mmCIF file of C-alpha atoms in Angstrom:
data_model
loop_
_atom_site.group_PDB
_atom_site.id
_atom_site.type_symbol
_atom_site.label_atom_id
_atom_site.label_comp_id
_atom_site.label_asym_id
_atom_site.label_seq_id
_atom_site.Cartn_x
_atom_site.Cartn_y
_atom_site.Cartn_z
ATOM 1 C CA UNK A 1 -14.246 -4.926 4.679
ATOM 2 C CA UNK A 2 -12.797 -4.015 8.422
ATOM 3 C CA UNK A 3 -9.399 -3.107 8.448
ATOM 4 C CA UNK A 4 -9.617 -1.486 11.820
ATOM 5 C CA UNK A 5 -6.072 -0.670 12.053
ATOM 6 C CA UNK A 6 -4.108 0.295 8.880
ATOM 7 C CA UNK A 7 -2.913 -2.877 7.213
ATOM 8 C CA UNK A 8 0.613 -4.398 7.289
ATOM 9 C CA UNK A 9 2.227 -6.472 4.658
ATOM 10 C CA UNK A 10 4.394 -7.247 2.053
ATOM 11 C CA UNK A 11 3.790 -6.471 -1.946
ATOM 12 C CA UNK A 12 5.557 -8.222 -5.004
ATOM 13 C CA UNK A 13 5.514 -5.098 -7.390
ATOM 14 C CA UNK A 14 8.460 -2.880 -6.240
ATOM 15 C CA UNK A 15 10.834 -5.458 -6.220
ATOM 16 C CA UNK A 16 9.325 -8.350 -9.044
ATOM 17 C CA UNK A 17 7.276 -6.116 -11.289
ATOM 18 C CA UNK A 18 4.693 -8.494 -13.105
ATOM 19 C CA UNK A 19 7.478 -11.396 -13.086
ATOM 20 C CA UNK A 20 6.720 -12.632 -9.554
ATOM 21 C CA UNK A 21 6.399 -16.474 -9.507
ATOM 22 C CA UNK A 22 4.787 -18.594 -6.764
ATOM 23 C CA UNK A 23 7.891 -19.702 -5.233
ATOM 24 C CA UNK A 24 9.256 -16.291 -4.669
ATOM 25 C CA UNK A 25 5.752 -15.532 -2.902
ATOM 26 C CA UNK A 26 6.111 -18.585 -0.570
ATOM 27 C CA UNK A 27 9.515 -17.577 0.304
ATOM 28 C CA UNK A 28 8.754 -14.290 1.341
ATOM 29 C CA UNK A 29 5.413 -15.372 3.056
ATOM 30 C CA UNK A 30 7.767 -17.953 5.283
ATOM 31 C CA UNK A 31 10.551 -15.118 5.951
ATOM 32 C CA UNK A 32 7.376 -12.957 7.062
ATOM 33 C CA UNK A 33 5.788 -16.009 9.291
ATOM 34 C CA UNK A 34 9.216 -16.726 10.833
ATOM 35 C CA UNK A 35 10.933 -12.942 11.402
ATOM 36 C CA UNK A 36 7.897 -10.400 11.133
ATOM 37 C CA UNK A 37 4.242 -11.701 11.930
ATOM 38 C CA UNK A 38 4.777 -11.318 15.520
ATOM 39 C CA UNK A 39 5.253 -7.341 15.044
ATOM 40 C CA UNK A 40 1.733 -7.131 13.099
ATOM 41 C CA UNK A 41 2.954 -8.183 9.616
ATOM 42 C CA UNK A 42 0.403 -10.251 8.041
ATOM 43 C CA UNK A 43 -0.607 -9.541 4.339
ATOM 44 C CA UNK A 44 1.088 -11.348 1.539
ATOM 45 C CA UNK A 45 0.017 -9.713 -1.777
ATOM 46 C CA UNK A 46 0.855 -10.720 -5.538
ATOM 47 C CA UNK A 47 0.508 -7.699 -7.666
ATOM 48 C CA UNK A 48 -0.210 -7.238 -11.431
ATOM 49 C CA UNK A 49 -0.551 -9.674 -14.380
ATOM 50 C CA UNK A 50 -0.277 -12.894 -12.279
ATOM 51 C CA UNK A 51 -2.370 -14.292 -15.151
ATOM 52 C CA UNK A 52 0.148 -13.228 -18.014
ATOM 53 C CA UNK A 53 2.552 -16.153 -18.728
ATOM 54 C CA UNK A 54 5.372 -14.415 -20.460
ATOM 55 C CA UNK A 55 5.218 -11.255 -17.993
ATOM 56 C CA UNK A 56 9.290 -10.951 -17.039
ATOM 57 C CA UNK A 57 10.049 -7.458 -15.846
ATOM 58 C CA UNK A 58 8.233 -4.158 -14.777
ATOM 59 C CA UNK A 59 7.218 -3.529 -18.116
ATOM 60 C CA UNK A 60 3.928 -4.829 -19.868
ATOM 61 C CA UNK A 61 3.498 -6.958 -23.203
ATOM 62 C CA UNK A 62 0.800 -5.220 -24.745
ATOM 63 C CA UNK A 63 -2.142 -6.981 -26.169
ATOM 64 C CA UNK A 64 -0.553 -10.270 -25.190
ATOM 65 C CA UNK A 65 -2.865 -13.523 -24.346
ATOM 66 C CA UNK A 66 -3.856 -13.965 -20.948
ATOM 67 C CA UNK A 67 -5.226 -16.837 -18.669
ATOM 68 C CA UNK A 68 -8.935 -16.503 -18.334
ATOM 69 C CA UNK A 69 -11.778 -19.045 -17.882
ATOM 70 C CA UNK A 70 -14.581 -19.542 -19.626
ATOM 71 C CA UNK A 71 -16.703 -16.976 -17.893
ATOM 72 C CA UNK A 72 -14.136 -13.870 -18.658
ATOM 73 C CA UNK A 73 -12.338 -14.119 -15.461
ATOM 74 C CA UNK A 74 -8.592 -14.357 -15.193
ATOM 75 C CA UNK A 75 -6.889 -17.127 -13.669
ATOM 76 C CA UNK A 76 -3.591 -17.777 -12.605
ATOM 77 C CA UNK A 77 -0.697 -18.487 -15.303
ATOM 78 C CA UNK A 78 0.407 -22.164 -14.140
ATOM 79 C CA UNK A 79 3.861 -21.621 -15.499
ATOM 80 C CA UNK A 80 4.436 -19.029 -12.771
ATOM 81 C CA UNK A 81 2.230 -20.607 -10.258
ATOM 82 C CA UNK A 82 1.960 -24.277 -10.638
ATOM 83 C CA UNK A 83 -0.235 -25.056 -7.865
ATOM 84 C CA UNK A 84 -3.032 -23.470 -9.868
ATOM 85 C CA UNK A 85 -3.465 -26.569 -12.301
ATOM 86 C CA UNK A 86 -6.500 -28.185 -12.475
ATOM 87 C CA UNK A 87 -8.613 -25.228 -12.099
ATOM 88 C CA UNK A 88 -7.741 -24.821 -8.696
ATOM 89 C CA UNK A 89 -6.718 -20.731 -8.797
ATOM 90 C CA UNK A 90 -5.048 -19.307 -6.027
ATOM 91 C CA UNK A 91 -6.519 -21.637 -3.644
ATOM 92 C CA UNK A 92 -3.652 -23.417 -2.900
ATOM 93 C CA UNK A 93 -1.254 -20.714 -2.601
ATOM 94 C CA UNK A 94 -3.899 -18.779 -0.258
ATOM 95 C CA UNK A 95 -4.226 -22.333 1.653
ATOM 96 C CA UNK A 96 -0.655 -22.341 2.280
ATOM 97 C CA UNK A 97 -0.093 -18.678 3.286
ATOM 98 C CA UNK A 98 -3.122 -19.063 5.687
ATOM 99 C CA UNK A 99 -1.266 -22.284 7.174
ATOM 100 C CA UNK A 100 1.748 -19.929 8.177
ATOM 101 C CA UNK A 101 -0.759 -17.582 10.024
ATOM 102 C CA UNK A 102 -0.884 -14.698 7.329
ATOM 103 C CA UNK A 103 -3.315 -13.860 4.900
ATOM 104 C CA UNK A 104 -3.341 -13.764 0.958
ATOM 105 C CA UNK A 105 -4.049 -10.681 -1.437
ATOM 106 C CA UNK A 106 -4.026 -10.333 -5.224
ATOM 107 C CA UNK A 107 -3.815 -7.078 -7.553
ATOM 108 C CA UNK A 108 -6.674 -6.853 -10.019
ATOM 109 C CA UNK A 109 -7.309 -4.045 -12.837
ATOM 110 C CA UNK A 110 -10.764 -2.433 -12.980
ATOM 111 C CA UNK A 111 -12.831 -3.731 -15.735
ATOM 112 C CA UNK A 112 -13.294 -6.902 -18.024
ATOM 113 C CA UNK A 113 -10.267 -8.527 -19.960
ATOM 114 C CA UNK A 114 -10.242 -7.133 -23.567
ATOM 115 C CA UNK A 115 -9.493 -10.720 -24.734
ATOM 116 C CA UNK A 116 -13.040 -11.651 -23.315
ATOM 117 C CA UNK A 117 -14.505 -8.753 -25.079
ATOM 118 C CA UNK A 118 -12.766 -9.653 -28.628
ATOM 119 C CA UNK A 119 -14.138 -13.478 -27.805
ATOM 120 C CA UNK A 120 -17.422 -12.380 -26.589
ATOM 121 C CA UNK A 121 -17.185 -15.049 -23.893
ATOM 122 C CA UNK A 122 -19.848 -15.662 -21.193
ATOM 123 C CA UNK A 123 -20.725 -14.071 -17.881
ATOM 124 C CA UNK A 124 -21.390 -16.403 -15.304
ATOM 125 C CA UNK A 125 -25.035 -16.440 -14.357
ATOM 126 C CA UNK A 126 -26.239 -14.794 -17.185
ATOM 127 C CA UNK A 127 -27.180 -14.852 -20.938
ATOM 128 C CA UNK A 128 -24.971 -11.896 -21.536
ATOM 129 C CA UNK A 129 -21.842 -12.107 -23.270
ATOM 130 C CA UNK A 130 -18.680 -9.782 -22.400
ATOM 131 C CA UNK A 131 -19.265 -7.233 -25.414
ATOM 132 C CA UNK A 132 -22.654 -6.454 -23.931
ATOM 133 C CA UNK A 133 -21.039 -5.111 -20.915
ATOM 134 C CA UNK A 134 -17.990 -3.686 -21.889
ATOM 135 C CA UNK A 135 -17.462 0.262 -21.852
ATOM 136 C CA UNK A 136 -14.552 0.245 -24.699
ATOM 137 C CA UNK A 137 -13.953 4.032 -24.582
ATOM 138 C CA UNK A 138 -12.807 3.306 -20.651
ATOM 139 C CA UNK A 139 -9.296 1.991 -20.753
ATOM 140 C CA UNK A 140 -6.190 2.079 -18.969
ATOM 141 C CA UNK A 141 -3.629 4.635 -20.039
ATOM 142 C CA UNK A 142 -0.549 2.304 -19.201
ATOM 143 C CA UNK A 143 -1.783 -1.331 -19.241
ATOM 144 C CA UNK A 144 -3.840 -2.746 -22.417
ATOM 145 C CA UNK A 145 -5.189 -5.804 -20.535
ATOM 146 C CA UNK A 146 -8.773 -4.591 -19.837
ATOM 147 C CA UNK A 147 -11.892 -2.623 -20.775
ATOM 148 C CA UNK A 148 -14.018 -0.630 -18.337
ATOM 149 C CA UNK A 149 -17.501 -2.195 -17.470
ATOM 150 C CA UNK A 150 -20.470 -0.126 -17.830
ATOM 151 C CA UNK A 151 -22.557 -0.463 -14.840
ATOM 152 C CA UNK A 152 -25.941 0.610 -16.560
ATOM 153 C CA UNK A 153 -25.565 -2.747 -18.728
ATOM 154 C CA UNK A 154 -27.296 -5.941 -17.491
ATOM 155 C CA UNK A 155 -25.072 -8.316 -16.482
ATOM 156 C CA UNK A 156 -22.625 -5.572 -15.409
ATOM 157 C CA UNK A 157 -23.173 -6.081 -11.924
ATOM 158 C CA UNK A 158 -23.113 -10.300 -12.234
ATOM 159 C CA UNK A 159 -19.748 -9.942 -13.831
ATOM 160 C CA UNK A 160 -18.314 -8.185 -10.876
ATOM 161 C CA UNK A 161 -20.102 -10.748 -8.288
ATOM 162 C CA UNK A 162 -18.673 -13.620 -10.492
ATOM 163 C CA UNK A 163 -15.435 -12.365 -10.029
ATOM 164 C CA UNK A 164 -15.476 -12.095 -5.977
ATOM 165 C CA UNK A 165 -17.129 -15.273 -5.779
ATOM 166 C CA UNK A 166 -14.153 -16.871 -7.540
ATOM 167 C CA UNK A 167 -11.791 -14.693 -5.420
ATOM 168 C CA UNK A 168 -13.868 -15.994 -1.977
ATOM 169 C CA UNK A 169 -13.479 -19.314 -3.163
ATOM 170 C CA UNK A 170 -9.761 -18.886 -3.436
ATOM 171 C CA UNK A 171 -9.368 -17.773 0.083
ATOM 172 C CA UNK A 172 -8.204 -13.786 -0.721
ATOM 173 C CA UNK A 173 -8.379 -11.480 2.213
ATOM 174 C CA UNK A 174 -6.978 -8.514 0.165
ATOM 175 C CA UNK A 175 -7.833 -7.100 -3.228
ATOM 176 C CA UNK A 176 -5.610 -4.272 -4.516
ATOM 177 C CA UNK A 177 -7.791 -2.697 -7.390
ATOM 178 C CA UNK A 178 -5.717 -0.621 -9.921
ATOM 179 C CA UNK A 179 -6.982 1.756 -12.708
ATOM 180 C CA UNK A 180 -9.451 3.221 -10.066
ATOM 181 C CA UNK A 181 -8.607 5.881 -7.798
ATOM 182 C CA UNK A 182 -7.543 8.886 -9.754
ATOM 183 C CA UNK A 183 -9.817 9.398 -12.739
ATOM 184 C CA UNK A 184 -12.984 10.096 -11.128
ATOM 185 C CA UNK A 185 -15.830 10.706 -11.885
ATOM 186 C CA UNK A 186 -15.098 8.469 -14.955
ATOM 187 C CA UNK A 187 -14.635 5.442 -12.402
ATOM 188 C CA UNK A 188 -16.813 6.468 -9.628
ATOM 189 C CA UNK A 189 -19.707 4.443 -10.469
ATOM 190 C CA UNK A 190 -17.919 0.961 -11.534
ATOM 191 C CA UNK A 191 -16.290 1.749 -8.486
ATOM 192 C CA UNK A 192 -19.255 1.738 -6.411
ATOM 193 C CA UNK A 193 -20.363 -1.363 -8.342
ATOM 194 C CA UNK A 194 -16.976 -3.207 -7.628
ATOM 195 C CA UNK A 195 -17.314 -2.642 -3.747
ATOM 196 C CA UNK A 196 -20.839 -3.777 -3.574
ATOM 197 C CA UNK A 197 -20.120 -6.823 -5.203
ATOM 198 C CA UNK A 198 -16.994 -7.278 -3.160
ATOM 199 C CA UNK A 199 -19.599 -6.833 0.466
ATOM 200 C CA UNK A 200 -21.875 -9.330 -0.821
ATOM 201 C CA UNK A 201 -19.275 -12.207 -1.559
ATOM 202 C CA UNK A 202 -19.383 -13.614 1.714
ATOM 203 C CA UNK A 203 -16.002 -13.397 2.847
ATOM 204 C CA UNK A 204 -14.187 -10.103 4.519
ATOM 205 C CA UNK A 205 -11.777 -8.837 2.151
ATOM 206 C CA UNK A 206 -9.799 -5.607 2.444
ATOM 207 C CA UNK A 207 -10.189 -3.181 -0.623
ATOM 208 C CA UNK A 208 -6.880 -1.043 -1.851
ATOM 209 C CA UNK A 209 -7.882 1.265 -4.348
ATOM 210 C CA UNK A 210 -4.696 2.245 -6.875
ATOM 211 C CA UNK A 211 -3.282 4.222 -8.388
ATOM 212 C CA UNK A 212 -2.727 7.776 -6.848
ATOM 213 C CA UNK A 213 -2.888 10.628 -6.466
ATOM 214 C CA UNK A 214 -6.531 10.076 -5.226
ATOM 215 C CA UNK A 215 -8.840 13.128 -5.307
ATOM 216 C CA UNK A 216 -9.167 14.957 -2.033
ATOM 217 C CA UNK A 217 -12.392 16.145 -2.748
ATOM 218 C CA UNK A 218 -13.730 12.481 -3.377
ATOM 219 C CA UNK A 219 -12.456 11.260 0.321
ATOM 220 C CA UNK A 220 -15.682 10.506 2.052
ATOM 221 C CA UNK A 221 -16.296 8.568 -1.315
ATOM 222 C CA UNK A 222 -13.027 6.643 -0.695
ATOM 223 C CA UNK A 223 -13.927 5.893 2.792
ATOM 224 C CA UNK A 224 -17.465 4.401 2.055
ATOM 225 C CA UNK A 225 -16.157 2.106 -0.796
ATOM 226 C CA UNK A 226 -12.651 0.870 0.259
ATOM 227 C CA UNK A 227 -10.333 0.682 3.376
ATOM 228 C CA UNK A 228 -7.184 2.325 1.520
ATOM 229 C CA UNK A 229 -6.589 4.366 -1.002
ATOM 230 C CA UNK A 230 -3.352 5.480 -2.749
ATOM 231 C CA UNK A 231 -2.653 9.387 -2.482
ATOM 232 C CA UNK A 232 0.540 9.100 -4.831
ATOM 233 C CA UNK A 233 1.447 8.005 -7.796
ATOM 234 C CA UNK A 234 4.246 4.873 -7.366
ATOM 235 C CA UNK A 235 6.475 5.833 -4.551
ATOM 236 C CA UNK A 236 9.890 4.983 -5.201
ATOM 237 C CA UNK A 237 13.382 5.231 -3.602
ATOM 238 C CA UNK A 238 13.783 9.013 -4.422
ATOM 239 C CA UNK A 239 14.621 11.727 -1.837
ATOM 240 C CA UNK A 240 12.167 14.107 -3.788
ATOM 241 C CA UNK A 241 9.291 11.854 -3.808
ATOM 242 C CA UNK A 242 9.310 11.293 -0.280
ATOM 243 C CA UNK A 243 10.076 15.079 0.507
ATOM 244 C CA UNK A 244 6.499 15.881 -1.399
ATOM 245 C CA UNK A 245 4.942 13.013 0.651
ATOM 246 C CA UNK A 246 4.991 15.274 3.548
ATOM 247 C CA UNK A 247 2.722 17.729 1.748
ATOM 248 C CA UNK A 248 0.483 15.005 0.748
ATOM 249 C CA UNK A 249 0.234 13.531 4.453
ATOM 250 C CA UNK A 250 -0.581 16.955 5.331
ATOM 251 C CA UNK A 251 -3.495 17.367 3.223
ATOM 252 C CA UNK A 252 -4.878 14.103 4.154
ATOM 253 C CA UNK A 253 -4.083 13.286 7.734
ATOM 254 C CA UNK A 254 -7.552 14.273 8.760
ATOM 255 C CA UNK A 255 -8.996 11.240 7.136
ATOM 256 C CA UNK A 256 -7.428 8.562 8.857
ATOM 257 C CA UNK A 257 -9.031 6.511 11.081
ATOM 258 C CA UNK A 258 -10.679 2.912 11.614
ATOM 259 C CA UNK A 259 -11.369 1.226 8.549
ATOM 260 C CA UNK A 260 -10.169 3.862 5.974
ATOM 261 C CA UNK A 261 -6.505 4.873 5.587
ATOM 262 C CA UNK A 262 -4.720 7.092 2.959
ATOM 263 C CA UNK A 263 -2.138 4.934 1.461
ATOM 264 C CA UNK A 264 1.485 6.690 1.163
ATOM 265 C CA UNK A 265 2.003 3.471 -0.954
ATOM 266 C CA UNK A 266 5.064 0.979 -0.513
ATOM 267 C CA UNK A 267 8.194 1.070 1.362
ATOM 268 C CA UNK A 268 10.947 0.494 -1.254
ATOM 269 C CA UNK A 269 13.536 -0.782 1.223
ATOM 270 C CA UNK A 270 16.196 -3.674 1.120
ATOM 271 C CA UNK A 271 16.547 -4.892 -2.388
ATOM 272 C CA UNK A 272 14.189 -3.672 -4.718
ATOM 273 C CA UNK A 273 13.623 -3.535 -8.616
ATOM 274 C CA UNK A 274 15.018 -7.159 -9.039
ATOM 275 C CA UNK A 275 13.937 -10.455 -10.554
ATOM 276 C CA UNK A 276 16.456 -12.814 -9.887
ATOM 277 C CA UNK A 277 19.190 -10.846 -7.970
ATOM 278 C CA UNK A 278 19.472 -9.316 -4.621
ATOM 279 C CA UNK A 279 21.999 -6.858 -5.296
ATOM 280 C CA UNK A 280 19.911 -3.942 -6.367
ATOM 281 C CA UNK A 281 19.809 -1.930 -2.731
ATOM 282 C CA UNK A 282 17.246 0.838 -2.393
ATOM 283 C CA UNK A 283 18.690 4.395 -3.049
ATOM 284 C CA UNK A 284 16.972 5.987 0.530
ATOM 285 C CA UNK A 285 19.963 6.339 2.686
ATOM 286 C CA UNK A 286 19.520 5.157 6.401
ATOM 287 C CA UNK A 287 18.436 8.273 7.773
ATOM 288 C CA UNK A 288 15.895 8.642 4.564
ATOM 289 C CA UNK A 289 14.207 5.118 5.673
ATOM 290 C CA UNK A 290 13.980 6.424 9.448
ATOM 291 C CA UNK A 291 12.259 9.541 7.968
ATOM 292 C CA UNK A 292 9.902 7.185 5.889
ATOM 293 C CA UNK A 293 9.107 4.576 8.295
ATOM 294 C CA UNK A 294 8.185 7.711 11.026
ATOM 295 C CA UNK A 295 6.255 9.846 8.888
ATOM 296 C CA UNK A 296 4.268 6.722 7.581
ATOM 297 C CA UNK A 297 3.748 5.610 11.273
ATOM 298 C CA UNK A 298 2.448 8.750 12.696
ATOM 299 C CA UNK A 299 0.381 9.783 9.692
ATOM 300 C CA UNK A 300 -0.889 5.789 10.027
ATOM 301 C CA UNK A 301 -0.751 5.073 6.432
ATOM 302 C CA UNK A 302 -0.856 1.393 5.559
ATOM 303 C CA UNK A 303 2.556 -0.120 5.643
ATOM 304 C CA UNK A 304 3.215 -2.488 2.664
ATOM 305 C CA UNK A 305 7.063 -3.918 2.341
ATOM 306 C CA UNK A 306 8.094 -3.360 -1.157
ATOM 307 C CA UNK A 307 11.481 -5.332 -1.159
ATOM 308 C CA UNK A 308 12.316 -8.813 -1.174
ATOM 309 C CA UNK A 309 12.472 -10.105 2.481
ATOM 310 C CA UNK A 310 14.584 -12.600 1.517
ATOM 311 C CA UNK A 311 17.705 -10.475 1.151
ATOM 312 C CA UNK A 312 17.060 -7.746 4.013
ATOM 313 C CA UNK A 313 19.889 -6.977 6.532
ATOM 314 C CA UNK A 314 20.063 -5.922 9.926
ATOM 315 C CA UNK A 315 19.027 -2.499 9.560
ATOM 316 C CA UNK A 316 16.281 -3.264 7.176
ATOM 317 C CA UNK A 317 14.596 -5.538 9.931
ATOM 318 C CA UNK A 318 15.037 -2.689 12.632
ATOM 319 C CA UNK A 319 13.121 -0.526 10.390
ATOM 320 C CA UNK A 320 10.148 -2.896 10.617
ATOM 321 C CA UNK A 321 10.462 -4.548 14.294
ATOM 322 C CA UNK A 322 11.144 -1.492 16.211
ATOM 323 C CA UNK A 323 7.936 -1.920 18.580
ATOM 324 C CA UNK A 324 7.564 1.447 19.848
ATOM 325 C CA UNK A 325 7.250 2.726 16.165
ATOM 326 C CA UNK A 326 4.951 0.120 15.568
ATOM 327 C CA UNK A 327 3.057 1.116 18.745
ATOM 328 C CA UNK A 328 2.875 4.612 17.530
ATOM 329 C CA UNK A 329 1.307 3.466 13.938
ATOM 330 C CA UNK A 330 -1.112 1.646 16.178
ATOM 331 C CA UNK A 331 -2.194 4.276 18.662
ATOM 332 C CA UNK A 332 -1.438 7.520 17.142
ATOM 333 C CA UNK A 333 -4.543 9.805 17.023
ATOM 334 C CA UNK A 334 -5.287 13.062 15.301
ATOM 335 C CA UNK A 335 -1.992 13.207 13.677
ATOM 336 C CA UNK A 336 -1.107 16.629 11.989
ATOM 337 C CA UNK A 337 1.598 18.987 11.205
ATOM 338 C CA UNK A 338 2.486 21.512 13.139
ATOM 339 C CA UNK A 339 4.741 23.870 11.724
ATOM 340 C CA UNK A 340 6.833 23.533 8.226
ATOM 341 C CA UNK A 341 9.584 26.475 8.461
ATOM 342 C CA UNK A 342 13.450 27.444 7.670
ATOM 343 C CA UNK A 343 15.393 27.233 10.820
ATOM 344 C CA UNK A 344 19.038 27.462 11.174
ATOM 345 C CA UNK A 345 19.541 27.761 7.709
ATOM 346 C CA UNK A 346 17.262 24.385 6.806
ATOM 347 C CA UNK A 347 14.021 23.308 6.382
ATOM 348 C CA UNK A 348 12.497 21.369 9.622
ATOM 349 C CA UNK A 349 8.837 20.004 9.857
ATOM 350 C CA UNK A 350 7.190 19.213 13.189
ATOM 351 C CA UNK A 351 4.167 16.509 13.234
ATOM 352 C CA UNK A 352 2.560 15.907 16.691
ATOM 353 C CA UNK A 353 -0.113 13.121 17.671
ATOM 354 C CA UNK A 354 -1.961 12.009 20.624
ATOM 355 C CA UNK A 355 -1.662 8.456 22.033
ATOM 356 C CA UNK A 356 -4.694 6.096 22.262
ATOM 357 C CA UNK A 357 -2.798 5.094 25.578
ATOM 358 C CA UNK A 358 -2.255 8.394 27.103
ATOM 359 C CA UNK A 359 0.626 10.746 26.170
ATOM 360 C CA UNK A 360 1.755 12.676 22.981
ATOM 361 C CA UNK A 361 4.023 11.962 20.034
ATOM 362 C CA UNK A 362 6.236 14.425 18.594
ATOM 363 C CA UNK A 363 8.246 13.552 15.337
ATOM 364 C CA UNK A 364 10.541 16.540 13.790
ATOM 365 C CA UNK A 365 12.122 15.956 10.564
ATOM 366 C CA UNK A 366 15.254 17.860 8.801
ATOM 367 C CA UNK A 367 14.197 18.146 4.847
ATOM 368 C CA UNK A 368 17.569 20.158 4.749
ATOM 369 C CA UNK A 369 20.776 19.066 3.080
ATOM 370 C CA UNK A 370 23.050 19.726 6.424
ATOM 371 C CA UNK A 371 22.963 18.354 9.885
ATOM 372 C CA UNK A 372 21.171 20.747 12.306
ATOM 373 C CA UNK A 373 20.440 21.091 15.914
ATOM 374 C CA UNK A 374 17.208 22.652 16.769
ATOM 375 C CA UNK A 375 15.268 23.625 19.642
ATOM 376 C CA UNK A 376 11.561 22.840 19.782
ATOM 377 C CA UNK A 377 9.476 25.233 21.913
ATOM 378 C CA UNK A 378 6.908 22.970 23.870
ATOM 379 C CA UNK A 379 4.598 25.968 23.726
ATOM 380 C CA UNK A 380 4.414 25.353 19.741
ATOM 381 C CA UNK A 381 2.786 21.864 20.929
ATOM 382 C CA UNK A 382 0.566 23.656 23.349
ATOM 383 C CA UNK A 383 2.533 21.760 26.339
ATOM 384 C CA UNK A 384 2.667 24.051 29.157
ATOM 385 C CA UNK A 385 4.754 21.807 31.866
ATOM 386 C CA UNK A 386 7.688 19.675 32.149
ATOM 387 C CA UNK A 387 7.623 16.314 29.894
ATOM 388 C CA UNK A 388 9.499 13.260 30.214
ATOM 389 C CA UNK A 389 9.775 10.814 27.565
ATOM 390 C CA UNK A 390 12.081 9.019 25.264
ATOM 391 C CA UNK A 391 12.921 9.095 21.776
ATOM 392 C CA UNK A 392 11.610 5.727 19.878
ATOM 393 C CA UNK A 393 13.908 4.736 17.228
ATOM 394 C CA UNK A 394 17.169 5.191 19.974
ATOM 395 C CA UNK A 395 15.387 4.683 23.459
ATOM 396 C CA UNK A 396 17.479 7.771 24.338
ATOM 397 C CA UNK A 397 15.430 9.280 27.723
ATOM 398 C CA UNK A 398 14.525 13.002 27.377
ATOM 399 C CA UNK A 399 12.650 15.624 29.506
ATOM 400 C CA UNK A 400 12.395 19.200 29.242
ATOM 401 C CA UNK A 401 10.026 22.208 30.450
ATOM 402 C CA UNK A 402 9.785 24.679 27.767
ATOM 403 C CA UNK A 403 12.573 23.556 25.123
ATOM 404 C CA UNK A 404 13.745 20.292 23.717
ATOM 405 C CA UNK A 405 16.767 20.465 21.856
ATOM 406 C CA UNK A 406 16.991 18.061 18.957
ATOM 407 C CA UNK A 407 20.047 16.792 16.718
ATOM 408 C CA UNK A 408 19.193 15.822 13.014
ATOM 409 C CA UNK A 409 21.011 14.303 10.270
ATOM 410 C CA UNK A 410 20.261 15.853 7.048
ATOM 411 C CA UNK A 411 16.925 14.076 5.582
ATOM 412 C CA UNK A 412 16.947 12.381 9.222
ATOM 413 C CA UNK A 413 14.064 12.413 11.930
ATOM 414 C CA UNK A 414 13.492 11.771 15.367
ATOM 415 C CA UNK A 415 10.358 11.029 17.322
ATOM 416 C CA UNK A 416 9.408 11.081 20.858
ATOM 417 C CA UNK A 417 6.813 9.839 23.272
ATOM 418 C CA UNK A 418 6.159 12.137 26.125
ATOM 419 C CA UNK A 419 3.945 12.568 29.083
#
């Protein structure tokens, strides 16, 4: 588990829910390899219920039959992932994604399948059966697939080790583990056990914890056991959720650093909430999308695309390929909110970070409902000399000695790199 920089990739959930298929995954991977890999985008992640043959929407079929091997481990449904036939699992799909120069990830749920417990199936490498390690009182509130695993029971660690042995054999590079980040201490011991099993599997994998909001008082635990953890519940294309992210990022910004990244969740851009059509476009305005990318990048959240890349337009691509913005995502250090206040009849928010390559980033946001002009006092940023630089989205050259005057659209943002 390295992740020295915040991971960048794509996840199937926003667009396809539990209904994603191998064809869709391959085509999105091909798009990323052709158009985005050169900018640092690299992970392709298959989200929830790849083991559920009937999954067809963002909704779950409760207590349905799942695909599972003899050792209580879920395996891909062949009708959705045909290359998994013959016991190959995700190995062929991972191999294809690796051949494109990308990395492959999967979503898992904490625990052991209820189906395994009810059938009392085997645990690999032990004489223990599924019922002996299940913690039946530990259940997910929104999905019926799993029971928790009791870390105190013989065979519990062996079960998790067998899972990651399987995922390593498939060539998995990224694990998104769900139902594990926000109910601590209920799942804390199971989280630690899972993390140790992953670390011992012999393959380097990024570990992402969901859902949020994660608990701020457990930040050091998340850093020890994982690479990224959700600071919010599912983030969708609603202004009120983006507005709320400013306060979340302000609380978590001191915990970003090499190998551990507070996660503001996926970027719901382009076509989202689709199964087969590309017509359901994000509800975010262009200014709101610029605000989102600016905040995520100065804060250094993982960047995980949620829309169907096959339908991206020129503007969406410009969000994901703006090299100076992505350079900020790599180089920003000690990012933090400077102030948040009412000015000129609207709410403005000012963030700053230093660059690992020298210089300083200055991001200013208009959280209000009207376009505004604001004068930024350089003294607020503890800058007492003339600065020169550029606005990173437009490339506009700027300079100032005491004040920088900025025009901002409603819900919009500008970010400057100055020396």
